[in-house]
mmCIF file of C-alpha atoms in Angstrom:
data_model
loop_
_atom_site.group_PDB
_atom_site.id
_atom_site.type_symbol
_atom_site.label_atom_id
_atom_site.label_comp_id
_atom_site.label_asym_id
_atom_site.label_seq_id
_atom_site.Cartn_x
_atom_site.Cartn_y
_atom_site.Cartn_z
ATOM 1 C CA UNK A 1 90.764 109.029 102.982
ATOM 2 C CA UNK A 2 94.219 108.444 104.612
ATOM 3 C CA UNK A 3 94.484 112.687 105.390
ATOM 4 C CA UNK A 4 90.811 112.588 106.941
ATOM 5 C CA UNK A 5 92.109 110.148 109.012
ATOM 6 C CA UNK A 6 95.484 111.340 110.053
ATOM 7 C CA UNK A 7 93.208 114.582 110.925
ATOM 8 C CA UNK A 8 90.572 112.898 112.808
ATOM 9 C CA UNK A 9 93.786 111.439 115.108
ATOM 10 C CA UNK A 10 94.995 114.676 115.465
ATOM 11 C CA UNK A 11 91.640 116.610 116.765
ATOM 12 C CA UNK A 12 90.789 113.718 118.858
ATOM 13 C CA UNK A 13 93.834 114.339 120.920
ATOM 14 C CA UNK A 14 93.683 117.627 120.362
ATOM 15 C CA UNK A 15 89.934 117.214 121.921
ATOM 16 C CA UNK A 16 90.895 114.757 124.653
ATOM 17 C CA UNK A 17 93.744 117.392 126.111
ATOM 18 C CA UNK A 18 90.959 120.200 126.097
ATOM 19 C CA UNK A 19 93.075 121.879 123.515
ATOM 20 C CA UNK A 20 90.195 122.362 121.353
ATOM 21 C CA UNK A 21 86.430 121.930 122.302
ATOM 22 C CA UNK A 22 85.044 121.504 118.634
ATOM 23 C CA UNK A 23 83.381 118.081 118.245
ATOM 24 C CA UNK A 24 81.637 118.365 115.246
ATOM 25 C CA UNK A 25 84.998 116.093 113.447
ATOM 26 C CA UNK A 26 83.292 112.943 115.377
ATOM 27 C CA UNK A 27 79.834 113.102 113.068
ATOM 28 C CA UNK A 28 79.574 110.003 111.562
ATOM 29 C CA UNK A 29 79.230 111.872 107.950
ATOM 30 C CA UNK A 30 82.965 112.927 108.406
ATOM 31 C CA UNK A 31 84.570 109.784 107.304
ATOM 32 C CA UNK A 32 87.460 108.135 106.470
ATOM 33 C CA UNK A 33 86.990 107.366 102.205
ATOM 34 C CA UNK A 34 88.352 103.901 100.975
ATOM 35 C CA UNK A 35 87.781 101.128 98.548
ATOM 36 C CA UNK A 36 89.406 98.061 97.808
ATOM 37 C CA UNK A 37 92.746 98.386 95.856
ATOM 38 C CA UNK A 38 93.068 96.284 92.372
ATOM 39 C CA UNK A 39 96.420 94.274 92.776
ATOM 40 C CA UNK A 40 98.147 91.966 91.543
ATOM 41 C CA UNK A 41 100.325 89.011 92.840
ATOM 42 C CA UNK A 42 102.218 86.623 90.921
ATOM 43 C CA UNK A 43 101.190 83.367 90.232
ATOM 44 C CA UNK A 44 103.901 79.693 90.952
ATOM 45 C CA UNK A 45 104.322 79.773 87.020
ATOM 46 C CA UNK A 46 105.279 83.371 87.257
ATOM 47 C CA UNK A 47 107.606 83.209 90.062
ATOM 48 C CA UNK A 48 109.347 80.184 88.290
ATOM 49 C CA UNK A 49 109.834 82.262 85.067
ATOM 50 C CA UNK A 50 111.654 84.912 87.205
ATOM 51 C CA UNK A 51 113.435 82.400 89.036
ATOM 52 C CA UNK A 52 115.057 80.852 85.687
ATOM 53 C CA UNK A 53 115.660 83.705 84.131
ATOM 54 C CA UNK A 54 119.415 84.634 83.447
ATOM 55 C CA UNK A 55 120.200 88.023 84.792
ATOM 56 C CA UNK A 56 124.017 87.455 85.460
ATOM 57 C CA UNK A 57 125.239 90.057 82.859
ATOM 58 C CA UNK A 58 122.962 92.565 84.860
ATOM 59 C CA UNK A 59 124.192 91.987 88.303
ATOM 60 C CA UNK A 60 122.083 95.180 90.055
ATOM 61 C CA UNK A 61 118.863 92.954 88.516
ATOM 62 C CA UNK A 62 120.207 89.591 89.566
ATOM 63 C CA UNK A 63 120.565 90.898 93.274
ATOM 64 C CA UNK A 64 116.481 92.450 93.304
ATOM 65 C CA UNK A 65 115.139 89.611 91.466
ATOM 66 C CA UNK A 66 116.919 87.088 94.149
ATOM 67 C CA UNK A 67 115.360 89.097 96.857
ATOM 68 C CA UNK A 68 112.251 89.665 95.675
ATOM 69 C CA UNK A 69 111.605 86.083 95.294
ATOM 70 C CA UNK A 70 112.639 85.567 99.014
ATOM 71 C CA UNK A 71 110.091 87.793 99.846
ATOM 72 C CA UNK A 72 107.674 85.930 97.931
ATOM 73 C CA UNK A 73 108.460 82.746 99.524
ATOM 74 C CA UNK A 74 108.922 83.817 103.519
ATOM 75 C CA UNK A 75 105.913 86.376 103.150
ATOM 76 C CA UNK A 76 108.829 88.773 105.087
ATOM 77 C CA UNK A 77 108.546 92.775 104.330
ATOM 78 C CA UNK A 78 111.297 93.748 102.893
ATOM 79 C CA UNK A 79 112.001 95.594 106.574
ATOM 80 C CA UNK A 80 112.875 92.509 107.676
ATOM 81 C CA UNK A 81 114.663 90.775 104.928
ATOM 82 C CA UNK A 82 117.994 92.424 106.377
ATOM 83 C CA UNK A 83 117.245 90.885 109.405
ATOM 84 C CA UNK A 84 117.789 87.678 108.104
ATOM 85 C CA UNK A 85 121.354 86.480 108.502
ATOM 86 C CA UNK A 86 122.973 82.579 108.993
ATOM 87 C CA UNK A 87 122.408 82.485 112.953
ATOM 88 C CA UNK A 88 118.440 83.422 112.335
ATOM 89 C CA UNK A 89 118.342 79.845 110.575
ATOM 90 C CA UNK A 90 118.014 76.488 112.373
ATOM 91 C CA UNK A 91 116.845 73.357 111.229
ATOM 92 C CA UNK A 92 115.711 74.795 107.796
ATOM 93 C CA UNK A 93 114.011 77.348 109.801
ATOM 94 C CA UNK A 94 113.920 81.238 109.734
ATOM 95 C CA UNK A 95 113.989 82.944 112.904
ATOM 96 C CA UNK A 96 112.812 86.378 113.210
ATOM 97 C CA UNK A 97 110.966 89.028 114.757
ATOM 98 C CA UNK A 98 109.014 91.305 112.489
ATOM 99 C CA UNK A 99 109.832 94.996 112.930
ATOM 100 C CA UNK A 100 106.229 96.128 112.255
ATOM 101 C CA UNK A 101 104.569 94.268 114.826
ATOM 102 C CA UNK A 102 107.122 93.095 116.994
ATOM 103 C CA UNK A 103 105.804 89.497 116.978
ATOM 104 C CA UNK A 104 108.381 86.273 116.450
ATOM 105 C CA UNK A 105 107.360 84.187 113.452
ATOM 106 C CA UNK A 106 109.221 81.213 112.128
ATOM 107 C CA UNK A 107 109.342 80.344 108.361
ATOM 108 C CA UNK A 108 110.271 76.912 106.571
ATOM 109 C CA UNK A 109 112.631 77.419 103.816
ATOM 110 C CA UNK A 110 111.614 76.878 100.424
ATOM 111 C CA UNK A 111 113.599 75.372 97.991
ATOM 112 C CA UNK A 112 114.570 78.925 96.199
ATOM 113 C CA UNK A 113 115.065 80.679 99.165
ATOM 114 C CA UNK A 114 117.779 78.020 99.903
ATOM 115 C CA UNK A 115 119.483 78.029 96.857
ATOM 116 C CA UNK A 116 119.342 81.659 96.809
ATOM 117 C CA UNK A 117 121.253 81.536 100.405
ATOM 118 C CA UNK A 118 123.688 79.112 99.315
ATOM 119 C CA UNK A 119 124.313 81.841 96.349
ATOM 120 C CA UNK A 120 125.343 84.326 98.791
ATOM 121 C CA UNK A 121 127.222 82.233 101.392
ATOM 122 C CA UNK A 122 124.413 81.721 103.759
ATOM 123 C CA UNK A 123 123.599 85.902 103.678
ATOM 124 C CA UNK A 124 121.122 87.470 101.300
ATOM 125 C CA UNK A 125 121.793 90.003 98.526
ATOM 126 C CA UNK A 126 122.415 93.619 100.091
ATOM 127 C CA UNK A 127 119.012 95.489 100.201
ATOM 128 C CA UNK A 128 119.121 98.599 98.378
ATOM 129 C CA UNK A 129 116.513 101.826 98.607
ATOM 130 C CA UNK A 130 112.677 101.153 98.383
ATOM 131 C CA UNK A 131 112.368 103.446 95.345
ATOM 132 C CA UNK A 132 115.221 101.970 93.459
ATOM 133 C CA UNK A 133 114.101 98.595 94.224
ATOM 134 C CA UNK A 134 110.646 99.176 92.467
ATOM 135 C CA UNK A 135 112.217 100.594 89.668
ATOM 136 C CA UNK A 136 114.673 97.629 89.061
ATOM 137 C CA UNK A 137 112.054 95.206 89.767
ATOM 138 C CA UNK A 138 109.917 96.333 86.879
ATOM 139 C CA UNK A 139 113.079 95.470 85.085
ATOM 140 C CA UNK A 140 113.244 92.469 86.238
ATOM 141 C CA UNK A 141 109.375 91.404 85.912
ATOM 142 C CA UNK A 142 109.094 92.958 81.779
ATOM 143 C CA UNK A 143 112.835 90.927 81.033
ATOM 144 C CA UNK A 144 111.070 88.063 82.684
ATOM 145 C CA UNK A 145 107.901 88.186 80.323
ATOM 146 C CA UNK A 146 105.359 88.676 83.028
ATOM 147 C CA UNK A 147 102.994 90.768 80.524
ATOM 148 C CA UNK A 148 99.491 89.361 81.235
ATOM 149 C CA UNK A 149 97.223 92.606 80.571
ATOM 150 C CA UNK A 150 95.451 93.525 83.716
ATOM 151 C CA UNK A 151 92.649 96.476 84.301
ATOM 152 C CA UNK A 152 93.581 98.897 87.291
ATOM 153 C CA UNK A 153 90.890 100.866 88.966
ATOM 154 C CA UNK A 154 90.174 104.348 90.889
ATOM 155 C CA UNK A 155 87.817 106.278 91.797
ATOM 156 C CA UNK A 156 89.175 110.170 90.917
ATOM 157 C CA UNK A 157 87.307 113.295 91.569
ATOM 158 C CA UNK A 158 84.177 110.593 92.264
ATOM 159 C CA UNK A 159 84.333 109.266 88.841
ATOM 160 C CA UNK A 160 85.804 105.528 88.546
ATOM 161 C CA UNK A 161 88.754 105.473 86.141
ATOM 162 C CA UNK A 162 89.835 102.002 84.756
ATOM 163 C CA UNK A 163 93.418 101.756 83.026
ATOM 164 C CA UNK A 164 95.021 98.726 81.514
ATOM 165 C CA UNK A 165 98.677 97.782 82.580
ATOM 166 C CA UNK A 166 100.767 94.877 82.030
ATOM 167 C CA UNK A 167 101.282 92.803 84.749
ATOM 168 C CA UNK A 168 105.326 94.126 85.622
ATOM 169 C CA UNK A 169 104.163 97.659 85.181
ATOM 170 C CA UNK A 170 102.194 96.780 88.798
ATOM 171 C CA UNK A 171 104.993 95.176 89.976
ATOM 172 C CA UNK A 172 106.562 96.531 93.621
ATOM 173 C CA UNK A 173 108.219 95.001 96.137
ATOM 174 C CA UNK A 174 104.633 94.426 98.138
ATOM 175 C CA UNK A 175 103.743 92.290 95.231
ATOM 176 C CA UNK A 176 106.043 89.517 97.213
ATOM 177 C CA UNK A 177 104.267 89.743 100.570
ATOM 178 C CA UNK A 178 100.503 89.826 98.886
ATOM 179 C CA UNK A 179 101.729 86.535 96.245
ATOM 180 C CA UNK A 180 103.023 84.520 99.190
ATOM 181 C CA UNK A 181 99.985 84.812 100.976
ATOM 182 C CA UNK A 182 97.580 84.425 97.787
ATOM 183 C CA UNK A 183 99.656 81.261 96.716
ATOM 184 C CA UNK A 184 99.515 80.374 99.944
ATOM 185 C CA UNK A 185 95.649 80.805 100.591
ATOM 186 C CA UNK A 186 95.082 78.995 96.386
ATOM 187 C CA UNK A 187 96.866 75.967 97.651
ATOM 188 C CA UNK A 188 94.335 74.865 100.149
ATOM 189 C CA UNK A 189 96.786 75.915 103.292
ATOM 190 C CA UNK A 190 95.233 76.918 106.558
ATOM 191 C CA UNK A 191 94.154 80.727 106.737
ATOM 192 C CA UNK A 192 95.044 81.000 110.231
ATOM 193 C CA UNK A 193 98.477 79.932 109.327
ATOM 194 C CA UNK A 194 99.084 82.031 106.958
ATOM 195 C CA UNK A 195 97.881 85.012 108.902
ATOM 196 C CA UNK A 196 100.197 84.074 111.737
ATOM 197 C CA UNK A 197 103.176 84.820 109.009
ATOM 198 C CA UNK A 198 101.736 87.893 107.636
ATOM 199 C CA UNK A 199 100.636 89.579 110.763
ATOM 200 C CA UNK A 200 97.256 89.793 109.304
ATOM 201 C CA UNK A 201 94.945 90.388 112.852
ATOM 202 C CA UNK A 202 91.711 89.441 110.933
ATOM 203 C CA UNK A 203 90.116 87.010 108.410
ATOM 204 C CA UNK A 204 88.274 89.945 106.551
ATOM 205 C CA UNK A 205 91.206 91.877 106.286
ATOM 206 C CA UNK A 206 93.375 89.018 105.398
ATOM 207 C CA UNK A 207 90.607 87.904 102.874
ATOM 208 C CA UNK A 208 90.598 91.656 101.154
ATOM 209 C CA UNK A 209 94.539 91.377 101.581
ATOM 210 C CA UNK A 210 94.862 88.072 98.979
ATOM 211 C CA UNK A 211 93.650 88.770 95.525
ATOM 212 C CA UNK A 212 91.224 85.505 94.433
ATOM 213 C CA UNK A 213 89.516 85.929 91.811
ATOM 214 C CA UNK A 214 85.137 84.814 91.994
ATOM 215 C CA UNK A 215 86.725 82.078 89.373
ATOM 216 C CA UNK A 216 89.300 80.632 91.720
ATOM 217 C CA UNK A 217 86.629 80.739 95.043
ATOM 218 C CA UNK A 218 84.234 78.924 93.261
ATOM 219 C CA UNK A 219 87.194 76.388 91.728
ATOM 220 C CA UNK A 220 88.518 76.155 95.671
ATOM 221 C CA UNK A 221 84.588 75.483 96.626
ATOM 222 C CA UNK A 222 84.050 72.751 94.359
ATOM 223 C CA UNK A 223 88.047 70.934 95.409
#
């Protein structure tokens, strides 16, 4: 789906400069393919097991799991975690300007993401490599116990595929963004609010974004 589309760019331009007079790319039977990815964010209870857990004779772990939290509580990608240094906060307050969409957003500090400042002197923990991040936070999620069995779907070849995983296997550094916005969402907080964090431009997209279960909707429904 993503390469038809990256192709579909490229001809159009391609068309639009007179490059290339083929037009048969804009039939409506040459697509982009998608489907809605299974996901998983971490609950409050979750989070708080991380949170407690002592890492502090694995100091690499101690550093992800700190920032990984902050993501999870700021909704921030983890582009713009390095942004955030003592002079973006005022009155308990986070500054900052995401990279992605250039748009200034300002974030109340939670309780952890406090004392996880006042750990490192007002800074947070240096960021290190995306890939080695995901790999440590695995770590980091399995020492934690977060092993709640979860099925993971794809469609292959046109055949759907279901796997099980547990719960830290599935666990990236997105995880943080998608849990701040689905604890967010569970806890009765405006939609529009939290959309004005995560940069999300639409309710249905922000609605596919947040992973609710039928269960919870119909639990939210009845509150």
């Amino acid at each position: 789906g993503k390469k038809i589309q990256t192709l579909k760019t490229f001809l159009n331009a391609a068309y639009e400069e007179g490059v290339n007079a083929y037009d048969a790319f804009r039939s409506k039977k040459f697509k982009k393919l998608s489907e809605e990815a299974d996901t998983i964010y971490l609950n409050e209870l979750e989070l708080e097991k991380i949170y407690k857990h002592n890492f502090s004779e694995k100091p690499h772990l101690d550093r992800v799991r700190d920032l990984f939290l902050v993501g999870c509580w700021t909704g921030n990608r983890f582009s713009d975690l390095s942004q955030v240094k003592p002079e973006n906060i005022k009155d308990n307050l986070i500054h900052i300007t995401q990279s992605k969409t250039g748009k200034k957003v300002l974030i109340p500090l939670h309780p952890v993401v406090t004392s996880i400042l006042e750990k490192y002197n007002g800074k947070l923990p240096e960021p290190i490599s995306n890939q080695k991040f995901n790999v440590f936070l695995k770590d980091v999620a399995e020492l934690a116990g977060i092993d709640e069995t979860v099925n993971k779907s794809i469609t292959k070849g046109g055949e759907r595929k279901s796997k099980q995983y547990k719960k830290h296997e599935l666990t990236t550094t997105h995880t943080a963004r998608r849990s701040f916005a689905t604890n967010l969402y569970k806890s009765g907080f405006p939609t529009l609010s939290i959309m004005a964090v995560t940069g999300h431009k639409t309710e249905e997209s922000f609605l596919k974004y947040i992973k609710v279960t039928p269960d919870e909707h119909a639990k939210k429904l009845q509150e």
